[in-house]
Amino acid sequence: MSISNTGTGDVDPAVQQELERLRQSIDNIDAAVVHMLAERFKATQQVGRLKALHHLPPADPAREARQIERLRNLAANAKLDPAFAEKFLNFIIAEVIRHHERIAEDTATGQSVASD
């Protein structure tokens, strides 16, 4: 089960089959991640609407810090680089805050706040 050294790029069929199996698994995981992120953003949209209605700030630095620490610990326990997990969560948090700011602006100007 190794790649041919003929220079043609031919791959042993067993290797190709295993590669396809692994890639299908990755594709399935990617789909699950996208669906989970969509559900997460549906929940954060509801949080944004609640914050806007009660004039709460879009960002909550204390909550964000707790979440980052929590995710770093989860990542370490799962044998995932905690720094990577933190970067990923920071990216998500920035997007959530952007959504919350938009919702707050829409609420303040009386515009309809889109629901998911």
PDB file of C-alpha atoms in Angstrom:
ATOM      1  CA  MET A   1       0.000   0.000   0.000  1.00  0.00           C
ATOM      2  CA  SER A   2       2.385   2.673  -1.170  1.00  0.00           C
ATOM      3  CA  ILE A   3       2.558   5.260  -3.883  1.00  0.00           C
ATOM      4  CA  SER A   4       4.205   4.046  -7.054  1.00  0.00           C
ATOM      5  CA  ASN A   5       7.680   5.357  -7.722  1.00  0.00           C
ATOM      6  CA  THR A   6       7.203   5.199 -11.482  1.00  0.00           C
ATOM      7  CA  GLY A   7       6.887   8.965 -11.680  1.00  0.00           C
ATOM      8  CA  THR A   8       3.427   8.701 -13.267  1.00  0.00           C
ATOM      9  CA  GLY A   9       1.610   9.529 -10.058  1.00  0.00           C
ATOM     10  CA  ASP A  10      -0.173   6.185 -10.130  1.00  0.00           C
ATOM     11  CA  VAL A  11      -1.498   5.232  -6.738  1.00  0.00           C
ATOM     12  CA  ASP A  12      -2.053   1.741  -5.442  1.00  0.00           C
ATOM     13  CA  PRO A  13      -5.835   1.108  -5.622  1.00  0.00           C
ATOM     14  CA  ALA A  14      -5.923   0.112  -1.952  1.00  0.00           C
ATOM     15  CA  VAL A  15      -4.265   3.392  -1.004  1.00  0.00           C
ATOM     16  CA  GLN A  16      -6.666   5.321  -3.234  1.00  0.00           C
ATOM     17  CA  GLN A  17      -9.635   3.558  -1.631  1.00  0.00           C
ATOM     18  CA  GLU A  18      -8.379   4.359   1.878  1.00  0.00           C
ATOM     19  CA  LEU A  19      -7.749   7.969   0.859  1.00  0.00           C
ATOM     20  CA  GLU A  20     -11.300   8.260  -0.480  1.00  0.00           C
ATOM     21  CA  ARG A  21     -12.713   6.706   2.712  1.00  0.00           C
ATOM     22  CA  LEU A  22     -10.811   9.180   4.877  1.00  0.00           C
ATOM     23  CA  ARG A  23     -11.821  12.118   2.690  1.00  0.00           C
ATOM     24  CA  GLN A  24     -15.476  11.082   2.897  1.00  0.00           C
ATOM     25  CA  SER A  25     -15.155  11.066   6.680  1.00  0.00           C
ATOM     26  CA  ILE A  26     -13.614  14.551   6.571  1.00  0.00           C
ATOM     27  CA  ASP A  27     -16.434  15.756   4.312  1.00  0.00           C
ATOM     28  CA  ASN A  28     -19.008  14.401   6.770  1.00  0.00           C
ATOM     29  CA  ILE A  29     -17.275  16.101   9.695  1.00  0.00           C
ATOM     30  CA  ASP A  30     -17.105  19.395   7.765  1.00  0.00           C
ATOM     31  CA  ALA A  31     -20.839  19.179   7.088  1.00  0.00           C
ATOM     32  CA  ALA A  32     -21.523  18.544  10.777  1.00  0.00           C
ATOM     33  CA  VAL A  33     -19.333  21.514  11.766  1.00  0.00           C
ATOM     34  CA  VAL A  34     -21.226  23.808   9.378  1.00  0.00           C
ATOM     35  CA  HIS A  35     -24.588  22.652  10.709  1.00  0.00           C
ATOM     36  CA  MET A  36     -23.441  23.079  14.313  1.00  0.00           C
ATOM     37  CA  LEU A  37     -22.144  26.575  13.571  1.00  0.00           C
ATOM     38  CA  ALA A  38     -25.483  27.440  11.983  1.00  0.00           C
ATOM     39  CA  GLU A  39     -27.279  26.310  15.151  1.00  0.00           C
ATOM     40  CA  ARG A  40     -24.827  28.265  17.290  1.00  0.00           C
ATOM     41  CA  PHE A  41     -25.450  31.419  15.276  1.00  0.00           C
ATOM     42  CA  LYS A  42     -29.210  30.960  15.546  1.00  0.00           C
ATOM     43  CA  ALA A  43     -28.814  30.984  19.328  1.00  0.00           C
ATOM     44  CA  THR A  44     -26.476  33.984  19.287  1.00  0.00           C
ATOM     45  CA  GLN A  45     -28.941  35.883  17.083  1.00  0.00           C
ATOM     46  CA  GLN A  46     -31.547  35.371  19.798  1.00  0.00           C
ATOM     47  CA  VAL A  47     -29.051  36.626  22.380  1.00  0.00           C
ATOM     48  CA  GLY A  48     -28.407  39.669  20.175  1.00  0.00           C
ATOM     49  CA  ARG A  49     -32.123  40.462  19.936  1.00  0.00           C
ATOM     50  CA  LEU A  50     -32.528  40.101  23.718  1.00  0.00           C
ATOM     51  CA  LYS A  51     -29.526  42.359  24.338  1.00  0.00           C
ATOM     52  CA  ALA A  52     -30.833  44.953  21.883  1.00  0.00           C
ATOM     53  CA  LEU A  53     -34.303  45.004  23.434  1.00  0.00           C
ATOM     54  CA  HIS A  54     -32.817  45.535  26.889  1.00  0.00           C
ATOM     55  CA  HIS A  55     -30.090  47.957  25.776  1.00  0.00           C
ATOM     56  CA  LEU A  56     -27.255  45.631  26.777  1.00  0.00           C
ATOM     57  CA  PRO A  57     -23.863  45.991  25.076  1.00  0.00           C
ATOM     58  CA  PRO A  58     -23.160  43.724  22.078  1.00  0.00           C
ATOM     59  CA  ALA A  59     -19.932  42.423  23.633  1.00  0.00           C
ATOM     60  CA  ASP A  60     -19.430  40.798  27.022  1.00  0.00           C
ATOM     61  CA  PRO A  61     -15.654  40.608  27.590  1.00  0.00           C
ATOM     62  CA  ALA A  62     -15.962  38.686  30.863  1.00  0.00           C
ATOM     63  CA  ARG A  63     -18.146  36.005  29.249  1.00  0.00           C
ATOM     64  CA  GLU A  64     -15.838  35.868  26.244  1.00  0.00           C
ATOM     65  CA  ALA A  65     -12.789  35.335  28.479  1.00  0.00           C
ATOM     66  CA  ARG A  66     -14.574  32.511  30.330  1.00  0.00           C
ATOM     67  CA  GLN A  67     -15.572  30.909  27.051  1.00  0.00           C
ATOM     68  CA  ILE A  68     -12.030  31.117  25.678  1.00  0.00           C
ATOM     69  CA  GLU A  69     -10.610  29.522  28.823  1.00  0.00           C
ATOM     70  CA  ARG A  70     -13.308  26.837  28.738  1.00  0.00           C
ATOM     71  CA  LEU A  71     -12.642  26.077  25.068  1.00  0.00           C
ATOM     72  CA  ARG A  72      -8.870  25.974  25.617  1.00  0.00           C
ATOM     73  CA  ASN A  73      -9.412  23.367  28.341  1.00  0.00           C
ATOM     74  CA  LEU A  74     -11.769  21.346  26.153  1.00  0.00           C
ATOM     75  CA  ALA A  75      -9.243  21.478  23.322  1.00  0.00           C
ATOM     76  CA  ALA A  76      -6.385  20.345  25.544  1.00  0.00           C
ATOM     77  CA  ASN A  77      -8.479  17.430  26.815  1.00  0.00           C
ATOM     78  CA  ALA A  78      -9.354  16.507  23.224  1.00  0.00           C
ATOM     79  CA  LYS A  79      -5.679  16.659  22.153  1.00  0.00           C
ATOM     80  CA  LEU A  80      -6.343  19.729  19.986  1.00  0.00           C
ATOM     81  CA  ASP A  81      -3.994  22.699  20.076  1.00  0.00           C
ATOM     82  CA  PRO A  82      -5.548  25.162  22.592  1.00  0.00           C
ATOM     83  CA  ALA A  83      -4.069  28.114  20.694  1.00  0.00           C
ATOM     84  CA  PHE A  84      -5.860  26.967  17.535  1.00  0.00           C
ATOM     85  CA  ALA A  85      -9.121  26.545  19.477  1.00  0.00           C
ATOM     86  CA  GLU A  86      -8.732  30.058  20.893  1.00  0.00           C
ATOM     87  CA  LYS A  87      -8.131  31.556  17.431  1.00  0.00           C
ATOM     88  CA  PHE A  88     -11.199  29.730  16.133  1.00  0.00           C
ATOM     89  CA  LEU A  89     -13.389  30.949  18.995  1.00  0.00           C
ATOM     90  CA  ASN A  90     -12.068  34.515  18.675  1.00  0.00           C
ATOM     91  CA  PHE A  91     -13.078  34.453  15.005  1.00  0.00           C
ATOM     92  CA  ILE A  92     -16.572  33.276  15.942  1.00  0.00           C
ATOM     93  CA  ILE A  93     -16.875  35.810  18.785  1.00  0.00           C
ATOM     94  CA  ALA A  94     -15.909  38.666  16.453  1.00  0.00           C
ATOM     95  CA  GLU A  95     -18.630  37.602  14.015  1.00  0.00           C
ATOM     96  CA  VAL A  96     -21.205  37.291  16.824  1.00  0.00           C
ATOM     97  CA  ILE A  97     -20.372  40.779  18.095  1.00  0.00           C
ATOM     98  CA  ARG A  98     -20.708  42.139  14.553  1.00  0.00           C
ATOM     99  CA  HIS A  99     -24.165  40.541  14.342  1.00  0.00           C
ATOM    100  CA  HIS A 100     -25.130  41.916  17.761  1.00  0.00           C
ATOM    101  CA  GLU A 101     -24.042  45.414  16.741  1.00  0.00           C
ATOM    102  CA  ARG A 102     -26.145  45.190  13.580  1.00  0.00           C
ATOM    103  CA  ILE A 103     -29.149  43.939  15.540  1.00  0.00           C
ATOM    104  CA  ALA A 104     -28.726  46.772  18.070  1.00  0.00           C
ATOM    105  CA  GLU A 105     -28.538  49.345  15.262  1.00  0.00           C
ATOM    106  CA  ASP A 106     -31.591  47.888  13.540  1.00  0.00           C
ATOM    107  CA  THR A 107     -33.518  47.851  16.807  1.00  0.00           C
ATOM    108  CA  ALA A 108     -32.531  51.435  17.628  1.00  0.00           C
ATOM    109  CA  THR A 109     -33.664  52.688  14.229  1.00  0.00           C
ATOM    110  CA  GLY A 110     -36.866  50.680  14.318  1.00  0.00           C
ATOM    111  CA  GLN A 111     -35.888  48.458  11.442  1.00  0.00           C
ATOM    112  CA  SER A 112     -37.138  44.907  11.385  1.00  0.00           C
ATOM    113  CA  VAL A 113     -34.595  42.568  12.890  1.00  0.00           C
ATOM    114  CA  ALA A 114     -34.323  39.497  10.675  1.00  0.00           C
ATOM    115  CA  SER A 115     -34.943  36.237  12.425  1.00  0.00           C
ATOM    116  CA  ASP A 116     -33.449  32.898  11.515  1.00  0.00           C
TER     117      ASP A 116
END
